Amino acid sequence: MNLSVLKKKILIVVMDGLGDRGCKELDGLTPLQATKTPNLDWFTRNGIAGTCDTVDVGIRPGSDTSHLSILGYDPLEVYTGRGPFEAAGIGLIGKHGDVAFRCNFSTCDNDMNITDRRAGRVDKPDTTELVRSLEGMRIDGIEAIIKEGTEHRAALILRGGGLSPDVTDADSHDNGPIAWSKGRTPEAQFTADVLNKFVKETYKRLKDHPVNERRIAKGLPPANIILPRGAGSFPNIQSFPEKYDMKAACVAGVGMIKGICGVCGLDVIDLPGCCTGGYSSDFVSKAKAAMDTLKEYDFVLMNVKAPDVCGHDGDPKLKCDAIKRLDEMAGYFKNNFREDMVIVFTADHSTPCSLKDHSGDPVPITVYTPGNVRDDAVEFSESGCSHGRIGRIRGKYILPMCMDLADRAEKFGA
Ligand code: ZN
Ligand code: ZN
């Protein structure tokens, strides 16, 4: 056994929603097939390639469940709802047993009928001031912790014994918004009770709040009620750095991705304003941030959101343009490559322009490290990568595969 073998670092570049289907506007090609990507192709030609069902065959993944998979967890085992990841994304990281929700500041009339789900896209500093009046809330022995996010968004954590994530979203009904228990368990019914009392209490505290009086005077809809949805419990998972014995970080602009990584125990790196995650985000600066982070860390997950945005907008031309810029980003990685690293280019799911939403189509994956076995794949695309030796894998196997290529996997047996 050679003890002096250097353990390599691992960088996973997740191009969000990159996979697609044939587009009419592109003569039946996918945006990846229709766009020249010399740098991504270089990695594919020199590395190993395949296609990946991030959660499982035929499952349409959310960005949260697919990122859990890519981090080596099985979302079918640990995922209960997106609330905890949204909460963590705005800096509200709870503990096992807490039930978390994502929330909207909304507008309701005097009968608590919802008239605007986003309260006119209310934003900070109004929401910051409003949240202050909701602090210290206790309902039937349960602590309610709420924090504002961007625009009308907020997150809620319910903390205390006997809670369950098996509750519906608080939704409009004749007598105001109501959440129901999904299960018949006493815990689910208790949680729905607490949640309904919470919603009523937010209305009581917010309706005559000075911020809302100001908003009404200006002709804006008051943010006078909080609507929680997406209940989920914080998963009881082994932290990533412990599980894989790697110092790990994430470089991402989107709150929910930061949240997932935060819940898994990765350090979330603060990015300059150019890398916020929108379409106009500067990919090369983000790549540089990822390479800088890799100096201090063994593992970095980087997420680039732009292709997903183009897919949701149903704009194949714009997606091609995003891909061109992603290829420039890949060029930066090529030119600044560290010999002691394993790099992965993949997506968390497909977001076909024709569907304007996520699909279960497998995504391309290319892995490169000096000295790997070259295979027959030469082009980075949905079809091109299918010629490679990775074959078709599930997302949760990406990390074990990288651990082996990075000489970090332990021998099984004698
Ligand atoms: Zn995504
Ligand atoms: Zn999406």
GROMACS .gro file of C-alpha atoms and ligand atoms in nm:
model
  416
    1MET     CA    1   0.000   0.000   0.000
    2ASN     CA    2   0.130   0.341  -0.093
    3LEU     CA    3   0.054   0.577   0.196
    4SER     CA    4   0.195   0.877   0.018
    5VAL     CA    5  -0.077   0.888  -0.249
    6LEU     CA    6  -0.211   1.241  -0.254
    7LYS     CA    7  -0.579   1.280  -0.189
    8LYS     CA    8  -0.728   1.500  -0.458
    9LYS     CA    9  -0.977   1.780  -0.416
   10ILE     CA   10  -1.325   1.760  -0.569
   11LEU     CA   11  -1.517   2.037  -0.746
   12ILE     CA   12  -1.874   1.973  -0.863
   13VAL     CA   13  -2.013   2.232  -1.103
   14VAL     CA   14  -2.392   2.211  -1.111
   15MET     CA   15  -2.541   2.393  -1.407
   16ASP     CA   16  -2.897   2.424  -1.283
   17GLY     CA   17  -3.168   2.296  -1.517
   18LEU     CA   18  -2.918   2.252  -1.802
   19GLY     CA   19  -3.071   1.940  -1.958
   20ASP     CA   20  -3.342   1.990  -2.219
   21ARG     CA   21  -3.544   1.823  -2.493
   22GLY     CA   22  -3.547   1.882  -2.868
   23CYS     CA   23  -3.666   2.238  -2.939
   24LYS     CA   24  -3.872   2.335  -3.246
   25GLU     CA   25  -3.689   2.668  -3.254
   26LEU     CA   26  -3.353   2.482  -3.280
   27ASP     CA   27  -3.452   2.238  -3.557
   28GLY     CA   28  -3.521   1.967  -3.305
   29LEU     CA   29  -3.191   1.997  -3.119
   30THR     CA   30  -3.148   2.067  -2.749
   31PRO     CA   31  -2.982   2.398  -2.656
   32LEU     CA   32  -2.669   2.199  -2.557
   33GLN     CA   33  -2.664   2.017  -2.892
   34ALA     CA   34  -2.721   2.342  -3.081
   35THR     CA   35  -2.443   2.540  -2.908
   36LYS     CA   36  -2.068   2.507  -2.968
   37THR     CA   37  -1.902   2.426  -2.636
   38PRO     CA   38  -1.531   2.366  -2.709
   39ASN     CA   39  -1.424   2.379  -2.345
   40LEU     CA   40  -1.693   2.152  -2.205
   41ASP     CA   41  -1.619   1.919  -2.498
   42TRP     CA   42  -1.249   1.922  -2.406
   43PHE     CA   43  -1.334   1.795  -2.057
   44THR     CA   44  -1.568   1.534  -2.207
   45ARG     CA   45  -1.308   1.414  -2.461
   46ASN     CA   46  -1.037   1.383  -2.198
   47GLY     CA   47  -1.256   1.268  -1.909
   48ILE     CA   48  -1.529   1.015  -1.850
   49ALA     CA   49  -1.893   1.084  -1.929
   50GLY     CA   50  -2.243   0.952  -1.884
   51THR     CA   51  -2.599   1.048  -1.808
   52CYS     CA   52  -2.752   1.085  -1.467
   53ASP     CA   53  -3.095   1.048  -1.308
   54THR     CA   54  -3.028   1.276  -1.016
   55VAL     CA   55  -3.300   1.129  -0.793
   56ASP     CA   56  -3.414   0.819  -0.984
   57VAL     CA   57  -3.541   0.715  -1.326
   58GLY     CA   58  -3.849   0.915  -1.421
   59ILE     CA   59  -3.852   1.133  -1.111
   60ARG     CA   60  -3.883   1.507  -1.177
   61PRO     CA   61  -3.650   1.650  -0.917
   62GLY     CA   62  -3.672   1.980  -0.739
   63SER     CA   63  -3.344   2.163  -0.701
   64ASP     CA   64  -3.344   2.071  -0.334
   65THR     CA   65  -3.388   1.693  -0.369
   66SER     CA   66  -3.143   1.675  -0.659
   67HIS     CA   67  -2.873   1.865  -0.472
   68LEU     CA   68  -2.916   1.633  -0.173
   69SER     CA   69  -2.853   1.345  -0.415
   70ILE     CA   70  -2.548   1.512  -0.565
   71LEU     CA   71  -2.413   1.556  -0.212
   72GLY     CA   72  -2.443   1.180  -0.166
   73TYR     CA   73  -2.765   1.162   0.037
   74ASP     CA   74  -3.076   0.972  -0.069
   75PRO     CA   75  -3.358   1.229  -0.080
   76LEU     CA   76  -3.612   0.947  -0.084
   77GLU     CA   77  -3.491   0.874   0.270
   78VAL     CA   78  -3.411   1.216   0.417
   79TYR     CA   79  -3.642   1.467   0.245
   80THR     CA   80  -3.979   1.565   0.394
   81GLY     CA   81  -4.041   1.910   0.243
   82ARG     CA   82  -3.866   2.221   0.116
   83GLY     CA   83  -3.938   2.438   0.422
   84PRO     CA   84  -3.615   2.354   0.610
   85PHE     CA   85  -3.394   2.432   0.308
   86GLU     CA   86  -3.568   2.762   0.237
   87ALA     CA   87  -3.535   2.850   0.604
   88ALA     CA   88  -3.166   2.758   0.607
   89GLY     CA   89  -3.119   2.959   0.288
   90ILE     CA   90  -3.207   3.278   0.471
   91GLY     CA   91  -2.995   3.186   0.769
   92LEU     CA   92  -3.249   3.004   0.985
   93ILE     CA   93  -3.089   2.665   1.044
   94GLY     CA   94  -3.293   2.450   1.279
   95LYS     CA   95  -3.231   2.120   1.449
   96HIS     CA   96  -3.372   1.773   1.416
   97GLY     CA   97  -3.734   1.771   1.538
   98ASP     CA   98  -3.807   2.128   1.426
   99VAL     CA   99  -4.068   2.169   1.154
  100ALA     CA  100  -3.993   2.446   0.907
  101PHE     CA  101  -4.206   2.629   0.651
  102ARG     CA  102  -4.146   2.878   0.378
  103CYS     CA  103  -4.384   3.169   0.412
  104ASN     CA  104  -4.531   3.460   0.223
  105PHE     CA  105  -4.620   3.797   0.361
  106SER     CA  106  -4.969   3.828   0.214
  107THR     CA  107  -5.264   4.064   0.216
  108CYS     CA  108  -5.607   3.971   0.347
  109ASP     CA  109  -5.932   4.162   0.394
  110ASN     CA  110  -6.124   4.202   0.721
  111ASP     CA  111  -6.265   3.849   0.687
  112MET     CA  112  -5.913   3.711   0.643
  113ASN     CA  113  -5.974   3.630   0.276
  114ILE     CA  114  -5.645   3.650   0.089
  115THR     CA  115  -5.646   3.932  -0.167
  116ASP     CA  116  -5.275   3.936  -0.259
  117ARG     CA  117  -5.047   3.639  -0.190
  118ARG     CA  118  -4.735   3.853  -0.214
  119ALA     CA  119  -4.861   4.172  -0.047
  120GLY     CA  120  -4.757   4.377  -0.350
  121ARG     CA  121  -4.411   4.218  -0.335
  122VAL     CA  122  -4.343   4.390  -0.005
  123ASP     CA  123  -3.970   4.399   0.072
  124LYS     CA  124  -3.713   4.502   0.331
  125PRO     CA  125  -3.705   4.725   0.535
  126ASP     CA  126  -4.084   4.686   0.578
  127THR     CA  127  -4.062   4.309   0.631
  128THR     CA  128  -3.777   4.347   0.880
  129GLU     CA  129  -3.987   4.581   1.090
  130LEU     CA  130  -4.295   4.360   1.062
  131VAL     CA  131  -4.105   4.048   1.164
  132ARG     CA  132  -3.989   4.224   1.480
  133SER     CA  133  -4.350   4.241   1.599
  134LEU     CA  134  -4.379   3.864   1.556
  135GLU     CA  135  -4.085   3.780   1.780
  136GLY     CA  136  -4.116   3.571   2.094
  137MET     CA  137  -4.435   3.394   1.989
  138ARG     CA  138  -4.531   3.080   2.183
  139ILE     CA  139  -4.836   2.874   2.095
  140ASP     CA  140  -4.944   2.581   2.311
  141GLY     CA  141  -4.587   2.540   2.432
  142ILE     CA  142  -4.439   2.560   2.082
  143GLU     CA  143  -4.188   2.828   1.994
  144ALA     CA  144  -4.248   3.006   1.659
  145ILE     CA  145  -3.934   3.157   1.508
  146ILE     CA  146  -3.975   3.369   1.197
  147LYS     CA  147  -3.725   3.547   0.974
  148GLU     CA  148  -3.771   3.760   0.665
  149GLY     CA  149  -3.617   3.664   0.331
  150THR     CA  150  -3.606   3.848   0.000
  151GLU     CA  151  -3.915   4.039  -0.111
  152HIS     CA  152  -4.238   3.888   0.026
  153ARG     CA  153  -4.068   3.569   0.141
  154ALA     CA  154  -4.000   3.456   0.496
  155ALA     CA  155  -3.938   3.134   0.684
  156LEU     CA  156  -4.089   2.987   0.997
  157ILE     CA  157  -3.958   2.727   1.238
  158LEU     CA  158  -4.187   2.559   1.491
  159ARG     CA  159  -3.987   2.417   1.779
  160GLY     CA  160  -4.101   2.196   2.065
  161GLY     CA  161  -4.214   1.842   2.135
  162GLY     CA  162  -4.472   1.643   1.940
  163LEU     CA  163  -4.458   1.816   1.601
  164SER     CA  164  -4.498   1.657   1.256
  165PRO     CA  165  -4.433   1.782   0.900
  166ASP     CA  166  -4.752   1.607   0.783
  167VAL     CA  167  -4.956   1.925   0.737
  168THR     CA  168  -5.086   2.100   0.426
  169ASP     CA  169  -5.007   2.454   0.322
  170ALA     CA  170  -5.217   2.720   0.493
  171ASP     CA  171  -5.454   2.801   0.211
  172SER     CA  172  -5.754   3.020   0.142
  173HIS     CA  173  -6.091   2.905   0.269
  174ASP     CA  174  -6.415   3.078   0.356
  175ASN     CA  175  -6.304   3.146   0.710
  176GLY     CA  176  -5.953   3.258   0.627
  177PRO     CA  177  -5.646   3.049   0.550
  178ILE     CA  178  -5.643   2.706   0.710
  179ALA     CA  179  -5.388   2.425   0.723
  180TRP     CA  180  -5.499   2.064   0.763
  181SER     CA  181  -5.320   1.762   0.898
  182LYS     CA  182  -5.225   1.516   0.626
  183GLY     CA  183  -5.198   1.224   0.861
  184ARG     CA  184  -5.437   1.109   1.132
  185THR     CA  185  -5.161   1.110   1.390
  186PRO     CA  186  -5.209   1.332   1.697
  187GLU     CA  187  -4.877   1.501   1.609
  188ALA     CA  188  -5.001   1.606   1.265
  189GLN     CA  189  -5.328   1.738   1.407
  190PHE     CA  190  -5.149   1.922   1.685
  191THR     CA  191  -4.911   2.082   1.432
  192ALA     CA  192  -5.201   2.193   1.209
  193ASP     CA  193  -5.369   2.344   1.519
  194VAL     CA  194  -5.055   2.533   1.617
  195LEU     CA  195  -5.006   2.652   1.259
  196ASN     CA  196  -5.362   2.784   1.232
  197LYS     CA  197  -5.326   2.968   1.560
  198PHE     CA  198  -4.997   3.109   1.435
  199VAL     CA  199  -5.157   3.243   1.115
  200LYS     CA  200  -5.441   3.410   1.311
  201GLU     CA  201  -5.191   3.560   1.555
  202THR     CA  202  -4.985   3.709   1.271
  203TYR     CA  203  -5.297   3.882   1.140
  204LYS     CA  204  -5.375   4.014   1.490
  205ARG     CA  205  -5.025   4.154   1.532
  206LEU     CA  206  -4.977   4.287   1.178
  207LYS     CA  207  -5.311   4.436   1.076
  208ASP     CA  208  -5.272   4.768   1.257
  209HIS     CA  209  -4.893   4.778   1.245
  210PRO     CA  210  -4.754   5.128   1.167
  211VAL     CA  211  -4.574   4.983   0.860
  212ASN     CA  212  -4.908   4.869   0.722
  213GLU     CA  213  -5.078   5.199   0.806
  214ARG     CA  214  -4.806   5.368   0.604
  215ARG     CA  215  -4.851   5.120   0.318
  216ILE     CA  216  -5.229   5.174   0.309
  217ALA     CA  217  -5.179   5.552   0.312
  218LYS     CA  218  -4.951   5.511   0.008
  219GLY     CA  219  -5.207   5.294  -0.169
  220LEU     CA  220  -5.001   4.976  -0.124
  221PRO     CA  221  -5.151   4.646  -0.008
  222PRO     CA  222  -5.075   4.588   0.362
  223ALA     CA  223  -4.859   4.287   0.452
  224ASN     CA  224  -5.102   4.184   0.724
  225ILE     CA  225  -5.085   3.804   0.737
  226ILE     CA  226  -4.823   3.527   0.707
  227LEU     CA  227  -4.901   3.220   0.497
  228PRO     CA  228  -4.681   2.916   0.571
  229ARG     CA  229  -4.635   2.627   0.327
  230GLY     CA  230  -4.394   2.351   0.229
  231ALA     CA  231  -4.373   2.193   0.575
  232GLY     CA  232  -4.070   1.977   0.630
  233SER     CA  233  -3.860   1.859   0.922
  234PHE     CA  234  -3.488   1.916   0.944
  235PRO     CA  235  -3.336   1.585   0.841
  236ASN     CA  236  -3.134   1.389   1.091
  237ILE     CA  237  -2.833   1.335   0.868
  238GLN     CA  238  -2.466   1.290   0.926
  239SER     CA  239  -2.291   1.611   0.829
  240PHE     CA  240  -2.110   1.604   0.496
  241PRO     CA  241  -1.762   1.688   0.633
  242GLU     CA  242  -1.796   1.403   0.882
  243LYS     CA  243  -1.946   1.155   0.638
  244TYR     CA  244  -1.678   1.209   0.372
  245ASP     CA  245  -1.392   1.337   0.586
  246MET     CA  246  -1.356   1.647   0.369
  247LYS     CA  247  -1.357   2.016   0.451
  248ALA     CA  248  -1.647   2.129   0.233
  249ALA     CA  249  -1.797   2.451   0.104
  250CYS     CA  250  -2.058   2.571  -0.140
  251VAL     CA  251  -2.045   2.860  -0.384
  252ALA     CA  252  -2.400   2.953  -0.484
  253GLY     CA  253  -2.619   3.256  -0.528
  254VAL     CA  254  -2.961   3.101  -0.473
  255GLY     CA  255  -3.089   3.092  -0.115
  256MET     CA  256  -3.235   2.744  -0.129
  257ILE     CA  257  -2.911   2.588  -0.259
  258LYS     CA  258  -2.717   2.763   0.017
  259GLY     CA  259  -2.977   2.629   0.257
  260ILE     CA  260  -2.936   2.267   0.146
  261CYS     CA  261  -2.560   2.293   0.169
  262GLY     CA  262  -2.588   2.462   0.510
  263VAL     CA  263  -2.815   2.188   0.645
  264CYS     CA  264  -2.563   1.927   0.521
  265GLY     CA  265  -2.284   2.104   0.709
  266LEU     CA  266  -2.102   2.273   0.419
  267ASP     CA  267  -1.964   2.623   0.472
  268VAL     CA  268  -2.155   2.873   0.259
  269ILE     CA  269  -1.918   3.118   0.090
  270ASP     CA  270  -2.037   3.477   0.055
  271LEU     CA  271  -2.010   3.594  -0.302
  272PRO     CA  272  -1.963   3.939  -0.448
  273GLY     CA  273  -2.275   4.105  -0.594
  274CYS     CA  274  -2.190   3.988  -0.947
  275CYS     CA  275  -2.265   3.626  -0.860
  276THR     CA  276  -2.618   3.643  -0.724
  277GLY     CA  277  -2.750   3.355  -0.931
  278GLY     CA  278  -2.970   3.532  -1.186
  279TYR     CA  279  -2.934   3.517  -1.562
  280SER     CA  280  -2.686   3.806  -1.570
  281SER     CA  281  -2.464   3.654  -1.299
  282ASP     CA  282  -2.093   3.663  -1.393
  283PHE     CA  283  -1.999   3.296  -1.433
  284VAL     CA  284  -1.624   3.348  -1.469
  285SER     CA  285  -1.607   3.548  -1.143
  286LYS     CA  286  -1.802   3.271  -0.978
  287ALA     CA  287  -1.561   3.011  -1.119
  288LYS     CA  288  -1.273   3.213  -0.980
  289ALA     CA  289  -1.445   3.224  -0.640
  290ALA     CA  290  -1.484   2.845  -0.656
  291MET     CA  291  -1.114   2.793  -0.741
  292ASP     CA  292  -1.011   3.031  -0.461
  293THR     CA  293  -1.232   2.841  -0.219
  294LEU     CA  294  -1.077   2.513  -0.330
  295LYS     CA  295  -0.739   2.633  -0.202
  296GLU     CA  296  -0.875   2.613   0.153
  297TYR     CA  297  -1.120   2.328   0.111
  298ASP     CA  298  -1.120   1.963  -0.005
  299PHE     CA  299  -1.463   1.983  -0.164
  300VAL     CA  300  -1.660   2.261  -0.333
  301LEU     CA  301  -2.007   2.248  -0.482
  302MET     CA  302  -2.078   2.533  -0.719
  303ASN     CA  303  -2.426   2.611  -0.854
  304VAL     CA  304  -2.501   2.828  -1.157
  305LYS     CA  305  -2.870   2.905  -1.183
  306ALA     CA  306  -2.900   3.072  -1.525
  307PRO     CA  307  -2.994   2.776  -1.752
  308ASP     CA  308  -3.285   2.687  -1.523
  309VAL     CA  309  -3.418   3.042  -1.549
  310CYS     CA  310  -3.407   3.023  -1.932
  311GLY     CA  311  -3.587   2.686  -1.922
  312HIS     CA  312  -3.864   2.819  -1.698
  313ASP     CA  313  -3.900   3.116  -1.933
  314GLY     CA  314  -3.930   2.873  -2.227
  315ASP     CA  315  -3.658   3.058  -2.417
  316PRO     CA  316  -3.423   2.817  -2.604
  317LYS     CA  317  -3.224   3.099  -2.770
  318LEU     CA  318  -3.151   3.257  -2.434
  319LYS     CA  319  -3.055   2.914  -2.298
  320CYS     CA  320  -2.808   2.872  -2.586
  321ASP     CA  321  -2.661   3.207  -2.495
  322ALA     CA  322  -2.630   3.104  -2.129
  323ILE     CA  323  -2.459   2.781  -2.242
  324LYS     CA  324  -2.208   2.981  -2.447
  325ARG     CA  325  -2.118   3.173  -2.132
  326LEU     CA  326  -2.105   2.852  -1.928
  327ASP     CA  327  -1.853   2.721  -2.179
  328GLU     CA  328  -1.638   3.031  -2.120
  329MET     CA  329  -1.659   2.946  -1.752
  330ALA     CA  330  -1.541   2.591  -1.833
  331GLY     CA  331  -1.254   2.756  -2.021
  332TYR     CA  332  -1.153   2.935  -1.704
  333PHE     CA  333  -1.143   2.600  -1.523
  334LYS     CA  334  -0.938   2.449  -1.805
  335ASN     CA  335  -0.683   2.732  -1.796
  336ASN     CA  336  -0.660   2.737  -1.418
  337PHE     CA  337  -0.682   2.363  -1.364
  338ARG     CA  338  -0.514   2.211  -1.059
  339GLU     CA  339  -0.353   1.875  -1.122
  340ASP     CA  340  -0.471   1.763  -0.779
  341MET     CA  341  -0.840   1.797  -0.848
  342VAL     CA  342  -1.136   1.604  -0.981
  343ILE     CA  343  -1.386   1.825  -1.163
  344VAL     CA  344  -1.747   1.734  -1.241
  345PHE     CA  345  -1.976   1.915  -1.484
  346THR     CA  346  -2.339   1.821  -1.456
  347ALA     CA  347  -2.690   1.950  -1.390
  348ASP     CA  348  -2.934   1.896  -1.105
  349HIS     CA  349  -3.220   1.823  -1.349
  350SER     CA  350  -3.349   1.909  -1.695
  351THR     CA  351  -3.567   2.217  -1.739
  352PRO     CA  352  -3.694   2.173  -2.098
  353CYS     CA  353  -3.794   2.500  -2.264
  354SER     CA  354  -4.098   2.324  -2.411
  355LEU     CA  355  -4.215   2.230  -2.062
  356LYS     CA  356  -4.113   2.548  -1.875
  357ASP     CA  357  -4.059   2.325  -1.574
  358HIS     CA  358  -3.834   2.046  -1.447
  359SER     CA  359  -3.852   1.705  -1.613
  360GLY     CA  360  -3.721   1.360  -1.531
  361ASP     CA  361  -3.495   1.343  -1.840
  362PRO     CA  362  -3.147   1.230  -1.737
  363VAL     CA  363  -2.878   1.501  -1.744
  364PRO     CA  364  -2.529   1.488  -1.895
  365ILE     CA  365  -2.232   1.437  -1.665
  366THR     CA  366  -1.861   1.469  -1.736
  367VAL     CA  367  -1.587   1.396  -1.483
  368TYR     CA  368  -1.225   1.480  -1.544
  369THR     CA  369  -0.903   1.429  -1.354
  370PRO     CA  370  -0.555   1.380  -1.499
  371GLY     CA  371  -0.490   1.012  -1.554
  372ASN     CA  372  -0.850   0.897  -1.582
  373VAL     CA  373  -0.945   0.640  -1.846
  374ARG     CA  374  -1.060   0.819  -2.160
  375ASP     CA  375  -1.381   0.694  -2.313
  376ASP     CA  376  -1.570   0.737  -2.640
  377ALA     CA  377  -1.766   1.049  -2.545
  378VAL     CA  378  -1.638   1.360  -2.721
  379GLU     CA  379  -1.921   1.609  -2.690
  380PHE     CA  380  -2.083   1.754  -2.379
  381SER     CA  381  -2.456   1.716  -2.441
  382GLU     CA  382  -2.750   1.499  -2.344
  383SER     CA  383  -2.669   1.259  -2.629
  384GLY     CA  384  -2.291   1.309  -2.650
  385CYS     CA  385  -2.230   1.209  -2.289
  386SER     CA  386  -2.428   0.886  -2.327
  387HIS     CA  387  -2.131   0.735  -2.518
  388GLY     CA  388  -1.917   0.747  -2.204
  389ARG     CA  389  -1.821   0.479  -1.955
  390ILE     CA  390  -2.013   0.619  -1.661
  391GLY     CA  391  -2.324   0.490  -1.835
  392ARG     CA  392  -2.648   0.594  -1.671
  393ILE     CA  393  -2.622   0.648  -1.298
  394ARG     CA  394  -2.820   0.787  -1.007
  395GLY     CA  395  -2.717   1.118  -0.854
  396LYS     CA  396  -2.627   0.965  -0.520
  397TYR     CA  397  -2.346   0.768  -0.685
  398ILE     CA  398  -2.168   1.077  -0.818
  399LEU     CA  399  -1.994   1.141  -0.490
  400PRO     CA  400  -1.872   0.784  -0.424
  401MET     CA  401  -1.739   0.777  -0.781
  402CYS     CA  402  -1.551   1.103  -0.722
  403MET     CA  403  -1.420   0.980  -0.387
  404ASP     CA  404  -1.257   0.689  -0.566
  405LEU     CA  405  -1.110   0.906  -0.843
  406ALA     CA  406  -0.980   1.145  -0.576
  407ASP     CA  407  -0.809   0.851  -0.398
  408ARG     CA  408  -1.021   0.913  -0.093
  409ALA     CA  409  -1.225   0.591  -0.097
  410GLU     CA  410  -1.130   0.320   0.148
  411LYS     CA  411  -1.059  -0.034   0.046
  412PHE     CA  412  -1.340  -0.281   0.108
  413GLY     CA  413  -1.192  -0.616   0.207
  414ALA     CA  414  -0.836  -0.743   0.222
  415ZN      ZN  415  -3.245   2.320  -1.014
  416ZN      ZN  416  -3.620   2.534  -1.173
   0.00000   0.00000   0.00000
